[in-house]
Amino acid sequence: MDLERDYGLTVTELVPHAGGFATDGWVADRRWFVKAWQPGEPAVGLERLEQLRALGLPVVEPLRTLQGELSAMSDDRAYAVFRMSKGVRRTGATGAWQLVRCGRCTKRRPG
C-alpha cells in the first residue's frame, strides 16, 4: 500500500488491526483505518456507505483517492482508507444484540 501516492497521506505508523469481514485491517497513525480486501477481490460496499452518509446516517465513508476513486490498488489487492471512529464494543458473555428504533432507521447496539 502506498498511502502517500494514492491518498496523499504521510503515515509514520501502520499497526495491524485484528478482525474484519474477509478483509485485513491496519490503523495508521491512530487516525486512519486501512481496509484491504483479499487478493483479486473487489472493494465492495463503498458506494453504499457514501449513500447512507448522504441520508444522514452515522456511518464512516471512505476517503476518496487523489484520483477521486473510493479505493486504490496495491498489487492485486484493493484497499480503502477511512477516518478512525470510536465504535461501540459488544459487551456481555453472549454478545447478544438488541434492535433499537430511531427515526427512519433501525440500528443495532449491544444489549
PDB file of N, CA and C in Angstrom, residues 4-78:
ATOM      1  N   GLU A   4       0.680   7.510   0.543  1.00  0.00           N
ATOM      2  CA  GLU A   4       1.056   8.844   0.067  1.00  0.00           C
ATOM      3  C   GLU A   4       0.731   9.003  -1.421  1.00  0.00           C
ATOM      4  N   ARG A   5       1.084   8.009  -2.210  1.00  0.00           N
ATOM      5  CA  ARG A   5       0.810   8.069  -3.650  1.00  0.00           C
ATOM      6  C   ARG A   5      -0.695   8.084  -3.934  1.00  0.00           C
ATOM      7  N   ASP A   6      -1.436   7.212  -3.252  1.00  0.00           N
ATOM      8  CA  ASP A   6      -2.854   7.040  -3.556  1.00  0.00           C
ATOM      9  C   ASP A   6      -3.775   8.032  -2.857  1.00  0.00           C
ATOM     10  N   TYR A   7      -3.416   8.430  -1.626  1.00  0.00           N
ATOM     11  CA  TYR A   7      -4.299   9.284  -0.827  1.00  0.00           C
ATOM     12  C   TYR A   7      -3.671  10.614  -0.396  1.00  0.00           C
ATOM     13  N   GLY A   8      -2.383  10.783  -0.646  1.00  0.00           N
ATOM     14  CA  GLY A   8      -1.713  11.998  -0.195  1.00  0.00           C
ATOM     15  C   GLY A   8      -1.470  12.009   1.301  1.00  0.00           C
ATOM     16  N   LEU A   9      -1.467  10.839   1.931  1.00  0.00           N
ATOM     17  CA  LEU A   9      -1.268  10.736   3.380  1.00  0.00           C
ATOM     18  C   LEU A   9       0.152  10.286   3.687  1.00  0.00           C
ATOM     19  N   THR A  10       0.822  11.033   4.541  1.00  0.00           N
ATOM     20  CA  THR A  10       2.131  10.626   5.022  1.00  0.00           C
ATOM     21  C   THR A  10       1.912   9.951   6.370  1.00  0.00           C
ATOM     22  N   VAL A  11       2.223   8.670   6.436  1.00  0.00           N
ATOM     23  CA  VAL A  11       1.959   7.866   7.631  1.00  0.00           C
ATOM     24  C   VAL A  11       3.274   7.438   8.260  1.00  0.00           C
ATOM     25  N   THR A  12       3.370   7.586   9.572  1.00  0.00           N
ATOM     26  CA  THR A  12       4.589   7.189  10.277  1.00  0.00           C
ATOM     27  C   THR A  12       4.439   5.859  10.998  1.00  0.00           C
ATOM     28  N   GLU A  13       3.187   5.442  11.275  1.00  0.00           N
ATOM     29  CA  GLU A  13       2.967   4.184  11.990  1.00  0.00           C
ATOM     30  C   GLU A  13       1.779   3.447  11.364  1.00  0.00           C
ATOM     31  N   LEU A  14       1.978   2.180  11.044  1.00  0.00           N
ATOM     32  CA  LEU A  14       0.924   1.347  10.481  1.00  0.00           C
ATOM     33  C   LEU A  14       0.875   0.064  11.295  1.00  0.00           C
ATOM     34  N   VAL A  15      -0.195  -0.098  12.089  1.00  0.00           N
ATOM     35  CA  VAL A  15      -0.305  -1.202  13.036  1.00  0.00           C
ATOM     36  C   VAL A  15      -1.425  -2.144  12.602  1.00  0.00           C
ATOM     37  N   PRO A  16      -1.136  -3.454  12.515  1.00  0.00           N
ATOM     38  CA  PRO A  16      -2.199  -4.401  12.154  1.00  0.00           C
ATOM     39  C   PRO A  16      -3.353  -4.332  13.155  1.00  0.00           C
ATOM     40  N   HIS A  17      -4.571  -4.515  12.648  1.00  0.00           N
ATOM     41  CA  HIS A  17      -5.770  -4.490  13.486  1.00  0.00           C
ATOM     42  C   HIS A  17      -6.516  -5.807  13.279  1.00  0.00           C
ATOM     43  N   ALA A  18      -6.709  -6.545  14.352  1.00  0.00           N
ATOM     44  CA  ALA A  18      -7.393  -7.838  14.266  1.00  0.00           C
ATOM     45  C   ALA A  18      -8.864  -7.634  13.938  1.00  0.00           C
ATOM     46  N   GLY A  19      -9.446  -8.616  13.290  1.00  0.00           N
ATOM     47  CA  GLY A  19     -10.870  -8.560  12.964  1.00  0.00           C
ATOM     48  C   GLY A  19     -11.082  -8.171  11.527  1.00  0.00           C
ATOM     49  N   GLY A  20     -12.323  -8.043  11.184  1.00  0.00           N
ATOM     50  CA  GLY A  20     -12.673  -7.689   9.817  1.00  0.00           C
ATOM     51  C   GLY A  20     -13.470  -8.800   9.177  1.00  0.00           C
ATOM     52  N   PHE A  21     -14.201  -8.463   8.154  1.00  0.00           N
ATOM     53  CA  PHE A  21     -15.028  -9.429   7.442  1.00  0.00           C
ATOM     54  C   PHE A  21     -14.389  -9.700   6.093  1.00  0.00           C
ATOM     55  N   ALA A  22     -13.621 -10.786   6.004  1.00  0.00           N
ATOM     56  CA  ALA A  22     -12.939 -11.179   4.768  1.00  0.00           C
ATOM     57  C   ALA A  22     -11.970 -10.109   4.277  1.00  0.00           C
ATOM     58  N   THR A  23     -11.474  -9.310   5.198  1.00  0.00           N
ATOM     59  CA  THR A  23     -10.504  -8.260   4.871  1.00  0.00           C
ATOM     60  C   THR A  23      -9.424  -8.225   5.942  1.00  0.00           C
ATOM     61  N   ASP A  24      -8.348  -7.537   5.635  1.00  0.00           N
ATOM     62  CA  ASP A  24      -7.304  -7.263   6.613  1.00  0.00           C
ATOM     63  C   ASP A  24      -7.351  -5.778   6.929  1.00  0.00           C
ATOM     64  N   GLY A  25      -6.966  -5.421   8.150  1.00  0.00           N
ATOM     65  CA  GLY A  25      -7.025  -4.021   8.532  1.00  0.00           C
ATOM     66  C   GLY A  25      -5.785  -3.547   9.261  1.00  0.00           C
ATOM     67  N   TRP A  26      -5.534  -2.251   9.170  1.00  0.00           N
ATOM     68  CA  TRP A  26      -4.436  -1.599   9.860  1.00  0.00           C
ATOM     69  C   TRP A  26      -4.913  -0.246  10.371  1.00  0.00           C
ATOM     70  N   VAL A  27      -4.294   0.211  11.440  1.00  0.00           N
ATOM     71  CA  VAL A  27      -4.535   1.560  11.939  1.00  0.00           C
ATOM     72  C   VAL A  27      -3.293   2.372  11.610  1.00  0.00           C
ATOM     73  N   ALA A  28      -3.500   3.480  10.931  1.00  0.00           N
ATOM     74  CA  ALA A  28      -2.398   4.348  10.511  1.00  0.00           C
ATOM     75  C   ALA A  28      -2.389   5.606  11.371  1.00  0.00           C
ATOM     76  N   ASP A  29      -1.309   5.779  12.106  1.00  0.00           N
ATOM     77  CA  ASP A  29      -1.114   6.967  12.947  1.00  0.00           C
ATOM     78  C   ASP A  29      -2.290   7.233  13.894  1.00  0.00           C
ATOM     79  N   ARG A  30      -2.986   6.183  14.302  1.00  0.00           N
ATOM     80  CA  ARG A  30      -4.137   6.314  15.204  1.00  0.00           C
ATOM     81  C   ARG A  30      -5.196   7.274  14.679  1.00  0.00           C
ATOM     82  N   ARG A  31      -5.148   7.525  13.397  1.00  0.00           N
ATOM     83  CA  ARG A  31      -6.066   8.489  12.788  1.00  0.00           C
ATOM     84  C   ARG A  31      -6.871   7.894  11.640  1.00  0.00           C
ATOM     85  N   TRP A  32      -6.286   6.918  10.958  1.00  0.00           N
ATOM     86  CA  TRP A  32      -6.908   6.330   9.776  1.00  0.00           C
ATOM     87  C   TRP A  32      -7.037   4.835   9.952  1.00  0.00           C
ATOM     88  N   PHE A  33      -8.098   4.266   9.358  1.00  0.00           N
ATOM     89  CA  PHE A  33      -8.238   2.816   9.308  1.00  0.00           C
ATOM     90  C   PHE A  33      -8.097   2.404   7.848  1.00  0.00           C
ATOM     91  N   VAL A  34      -7.209   1.456   7.596  1.00  0.00           N
ATOM     92  CA  VAL A  34      -6.956   0.981   6.244  1.00  0.00           C
ATOM     93  C   VAL A  34      -7.496  -0.437   6.133  1.00  0.00           C
ATOM     94  N   LYS A  35      -8.351  -0.663   5.166  1.00  0.00           N
ATOM     95  CA  LYS A  35      -9.004  -1.955   4.966  1.00  0.00           C
ATOM     96  C   LYS A  35      -8.577  -2.502   3.613  1.00  0.00           C
ATOM     97  N   ALA A  36      -8.027  -3.726   3.604  1.00  0.00           N
ATOM     98  CA  ALA A  36      -7.584  -4.347   2.353  1.00  0.00           C
ATOM     99  C   ALA A  36      -8.353  -5.633   2.123  1.00  0.00           C
ATOM    100  N   TRP A  37      -8.924  -5.765   0.930  1.00  0.00           N
ATOM    101  CA  TRP A  37      -9.647  -6.964   0.555  1.00  0.00           C
ATOM    102  C   TRP A  37      -8.652  -8.049   0.153  1.00  0.00           C
ATOM    103  N   GLN A  38      -9.113  -9.277   0.115  1.00  0.00           N
ATOM    104  CA  GLN A  38      -8.256 -10.402  -0.252  1.00  0.00           C
ATOM    105  C   GLN A  38      -7.800 -10.261  -1.702  1.00  0.00           C
ATOM    106  N   PRO A  39      -6.642 -10.842  -2.035  1.00  0.00           N
ATOM    107  CA  PRO A  39      -6.132 -10.726  -3.406  1.00  0.00           C
ATOM    108  C   PRO A  39      -7.180 -11.106  -4.450  1.00  0.00           C
ATOM    109  N   GLY A  40      -7.336 -10.234  -5.443  1.00  0.00           N
ATOM    110  CA  GLY A  40      -8.268 -10.475  -6.524  1.00  0.00           C
ATOM    111  C   GLY A  40      -9.714 -10.121  -6.227  1.00  0.00           C
ATOM    112  N   GLU A  41     -10.039  -9.826  -4.968  1.00  0.00           N
ATOM    113  CA  GLU A  41     -11.411  -9.479  -4.592  1.00  0.00           C
ATOM    114  C   GLU A  41     -11.630  -7.974  -4.749  1.00  0.00           C
ATOM    115  N   PRO A  42     -12.788  -7.568  -5.262  1.00  0.00           N
ATOM    116  CA  PRO A  42     -13.057  -6.127  -5.399  1.00  0.00           C
ATOM    117  C   PRO A  42     -13.426  -5.499  -4.051  1.00  0.00           C
ATOM    118  N   ALA A  43     -13.210  -4.216  -3.957  1.00  0.00           N
ATOM    119  CA  ALA A  43     -13.650  -3.459  -2.777  1.00  0.00           C
ATOM    120  C   ALA A  43     -15.156  -3.284  -2.902  1.00  0.00           C
ATOM    121  N   VAL A  44     -15.909  -3.900  -2.016  1.00  0.00           N
ATOM    122  CA  VAL A  44     -17.370  -3.878  -2.133  1.00  0.00           C
ATOM    123  C   VAL A  44     -18.007  -3.038  -1.023  1.00  0.00           C
ATOM    124  N   GLY A  45     -19.157  -2.472  -1.338  1.00  0.00           N
ATOM    125  CA  GLY A  45     -19.955  -1.755  -0.354  1.00  0.00           C
ATOM    126  C   GLY A  45     -19.585  -0.311  -0.112  1.00  0.00           C
ATOM    127  N   LEU A  46     -18.565   0.182  -0.784  1.00  0.00           N
ATOM    128  CA  LEU A  46     -18.107   1.544  -0.507  1.00  0.00           C
ATOM    129  C   LEU A  46     -19.100   2.592  -0.994  1.00  0.00           C
ATOM    130  N   GLU A  47     -19.710   2.348  -2.130  1.00  0.00           N
ATOM    131  CA  GLU A  47     -20.717   3.293  -2.636  1.00  0.00           C
ATOM    132  C   GLU A  47     -21.890   3.382  -1.671  1.00  0.00           C
ATOM    133  N   ARG A  48     -22.265   2.235  -1.101  1.00  0.00           N
ATOM    134  CA  ARG A  48     -23.386   2.191  -0.168  1.00  0.00           C
ATOM    135  C   ARG A  48     -23.099   3.050   1.072  1.00  0.00           C
ATOM    136  N   LEU A  49     -21.872   3.027   1.545  1.00  0.00           N
ATOM    137  CA  LEU A  49     -21.517   3.848   2.705  1.00  0.00           C
ATOM    138  C   LEU A  49     -21.691   5.331   2.403  1.00  0.00           C
ATOM    139  N   GLU A  50     -21.289   5.750   1.205  1.00  0.00           N
ATOM    140  CA  GLU A  50     -21.490   7.147   0.808  1.00  0.00           C
ATOM    141  C   GLU A  50     -22.974   7.489   0.748  1.00  0.00           C
ATOM    142  N   GLN A  51     -23.778   6.579   0.213  1.00  0.00           N
ATOM    143  CA  GLN A  51     -25.216   6.818   0.117  1.00  0.00           C
ATOM    144  C   GLN A  51     -25.848   6.938   1.508  1.00  0.00           C
ATOM    145  N   LEU A  52     -25.471   6.051   2.404  1.00  0.00           N
ATOM    146  CA  LEU A  52     -26.027   6.098   3.760  1.00  0.00           C
ATOM    147  C   LEU A  52     -25.626   7.379   4.479  1.00  0.00           C
ATOM    148  N   ARG A  53     -24.386   7.793   4.295  1.00  0.00           N
ATOM    149  CA  ARG A  53     -23.909   9.037   4.903  1.00  0.00           C
ATOM    150  C   ARG A  53     -24.698  10.230   4.351  1.00  0.00           C
ATOM    151  N   ALA A  54     -24.952  10.222   3.049  1.00  0.00           N
ATOM    152  CA  ALA A  54     -25.709  11.314   2.416  1.00  0.00           C
ATOM    153  C   ALA A  54     -27.141  11.381   2.956  1.00  0.00           C
ATOM    154  N   LEU A  55     -27.669  10.247   3.415  1.00  0.00           N
ATOM    155  CA  LEU A  55     -29.005  10.217   4.006  1.00  0.00           C
ATOM    156  C   LEU A  55     -29.004  10.663   5.473  1.00  0.00           C
ATOM    157  N   GLY A  56     -27.812  10.952   5.994  1.00  0.00           N
ATOM    158  CA  GLY A  56     -27.715  11.428   7.362  1.00  0.00           C
ATOM    159  C   GLY A  56     -27.440  10.358   8.397  1.00  0.00           C
ATOM    160  N   LEU A  57     -27.160   9.140   7.950  1.00  0.00           N
ATOM    161  CA  LEU A  57     -26.862   8.074   8.906  1.00  0.00           C
ATOM    162  C   LEU A  57     -25.414   8.188   9.380  1.00  0.00           C
ATOM    163  N   PRO A  58     -25.159   7.826  10.612  1.00  0.00           N
ATOM    164  CA  PRO A  58     -23.813   7.983  11.175  1.00  0.00           C
ATOM    165  C   PRO A  58     -22.864   6.852  10.783  1.00  0.00           C
ATOM    166  N   VAL A  59     -22.503   6.806   9.522  1.00  0.00           N
ATOM    167  CA  VAL A  59     -21.547   5.806   9.043  1.00  0.00           C
ATOM    168  C   VAL A  59     -20.272   6.515   8.615  1.00  0.00           C
ATOM    169  N   VAL A  60     -19.188   5.780   8.659  1.00  0.00           N
ATOM    170  CA  VAL A  60     -17.903   6.335   8.221  1.00  0.00           C
ATOM    171  C   VAL A  60     -17.727   5.979   6.754  1.00  0.00           C
ATOM    172  N   GLU A  61     -17.664   6.985   5.924  1.00  0.00           N
ATOM    173  CA  GLU A  61     -17.479   6.740   4.494  1.00  0.00           C
ATOM    174  C   GLU A  61     -15.990   6.733   4.170  1.00  0.00           C
ATOM    175  N   PRO A  62     -15.612   6.066   3.085  1.00  0.00           N
ATOM    176  CA  PRO A  62     -14.197   6.022   2.721  1.00  0.00           C
ATOM    177  C   PRO A  62     -13.709   7.371   2.199  1.00  0.00           C
ATOM    178  N   LEU A  63     -12.428   7.611   2.402  1.00  0.00           N
ATOM    179  CA  LEU A  63     -11.800   8.788   1.795  1.00  0.00           C
ATOM    180  C   LEU A  63     -11.698   8.532   0.296  1.00  0.00           C
ATOM    181  N   ARG A  64     -11.755   9.569  -0.471  1.00  0.00           N
ATOM    182  CA  ARG A  64     -11.506   9.452  -1.908  1.00  0.00           C
ATOM    183  C   ARG A  64     -10.003   9.472  -2.144  1.00  0.00           C
ATOM    184  N   THR A  65      -9.550   8.724  -3.128  1.00  0.00           N
ATOM    185  CA  THR A  65      -8.141   8.762  -3.502  1.00  0.00           C
ATOM    186  C   THR A  65      -7.851  10.100  -4.185  1.00  0.00           C
ATOM    187  N   LEU A  66      -6.601  10.365  -4.463  1.00  0.00           N
ATOM    188  CA  LEU A  66      -6.240  11.589  -5.179  1.00  0.00           C
ATOM    189  C   LEU A  66      -6.840  11.602  -6.583  1.00  0.00           C
ATOM    190  N   GLN A  67      -7.177  10.422  -7.104  1.00  0.00           N
ATOM    191  CA  GLN A  67      -7.801  10.327  -8.423  1.00  0.00           C
ATOM    192  C   GLN A  67      -9.330  10.337  -8.330  1.00  0.00           C
ATOM    193  N   GLY A  68      -9.865  10.494  -7.107  1.00  0.00           N
ATOM    194  CA  GLY A  68     -11.310  10.564  -6.928  1.00  0.00           C
ATOM    195  C   GLY A  68     -12.012   9.228  -6.781  1.00  0.00           C
ATOM    196  N   GLU A  69     -11.266   8.155  -6.643  1.00  0.00           N
ATOM    197  CA  GLU A  69     -11.849   6.816  -6.515  1.00  0.00           C
ATOM    198  C   GLU A  69     -12.137   6.497  -5.045  1.00  0.00           C
ATOM    199  N   LEU A  70     -12.992   5.491  -4.812  1.00  0.00           N
ATOM    200  CA  LEU A  70     -13.322   5.066  -3.454  1.00  0.00           C
ATOM    201  C   LEU A  70     -12.301   4.087  -2.883  1.00  0.00           C
ATOM    202  N   SER A  71     -11.481   3.507  -3.741  1.00  0.00           N
ATOM    203  CA  SER A  71     -10.441   2.581  -3.281  1.00  0.00           C
ATOM    204  C   SER A  71      -9.252   2.675  -4.219  1.00  0.00           C
ATOM    205  N   ALA A  72      -8.151   2.095  -3.770  1.00  0.00           N
ATOM    206  CA  ALA A  72      -6.924   2.067  -4.571  1.00  0.00           C
ATOM    207  C   ALA A  72      -6.463   0.614  -4.674  1.00  0.00           C
ATOM    208  N   MET A  73      -5.464   0.365  -5.496  1.00  0.00           N
ATOM    209  CA  MET A  73      -4.919  -0.982  -5.647  1.00  0.00           C
ATOM    210  C   MET A  73      -3.477  -1.023  -5.163  1.00  0.00           C
ATOM    211  N   SER A  74      -3.144  -2.115  -4.503  1.00  0.00           N
ATOM    212  CA  SER A  74      -1.776  -2.410  -4.105  1.00  0.00           C
ATOM    213  C   SER A  74      -1.498  -3.826  -4.602  1.00  0.00           C
ATOM    214  N   ASP A  75      -0.728  -3.925  -5.664  1.00  0.00           N
ATOM    215  CA  ASP A  75      -0.551  -5.197  -6.373  1.00  0.00           C
ATOM    216  C   ASP A  75      -1.936  -5.696  -6.779  1.00  0.00           C
ATOM    217  N   ASP A  76      -2.361  -6.861  -6.283  1.00  0.00           N
ATOM    218  CA  ASP A  76      -3.675  -7.395  -6.672  1.00  0.00           C
ATOM    219  C   ASP A  76      -4.708  -7.257  -5.554  1.00  0.00           C
ATOM    220  N   ARG A  77      -4.475  -6.319  -4.623  1.00  0.00           N
ATOM    221  CA  ARG A  77      -5.392  -6.117  -3.507  1.00  0.00           C
ATOM    222  C   ARG A  77      -5.984  -4.709  -3.543  1.00  0.00           C
ATOM    223  N   ALA A  78      -7.307  -4.661  -3.504  1.00  0.00           N
ATOM    224  CA  ALA A  78      -7.987  -3.370  -3.367  1.00  0.00           C
ATOM    225  C   ALA A  78      -7.914  -2.954  -1.904  1.00  0.00           C
TER     226      ALA A  78
END
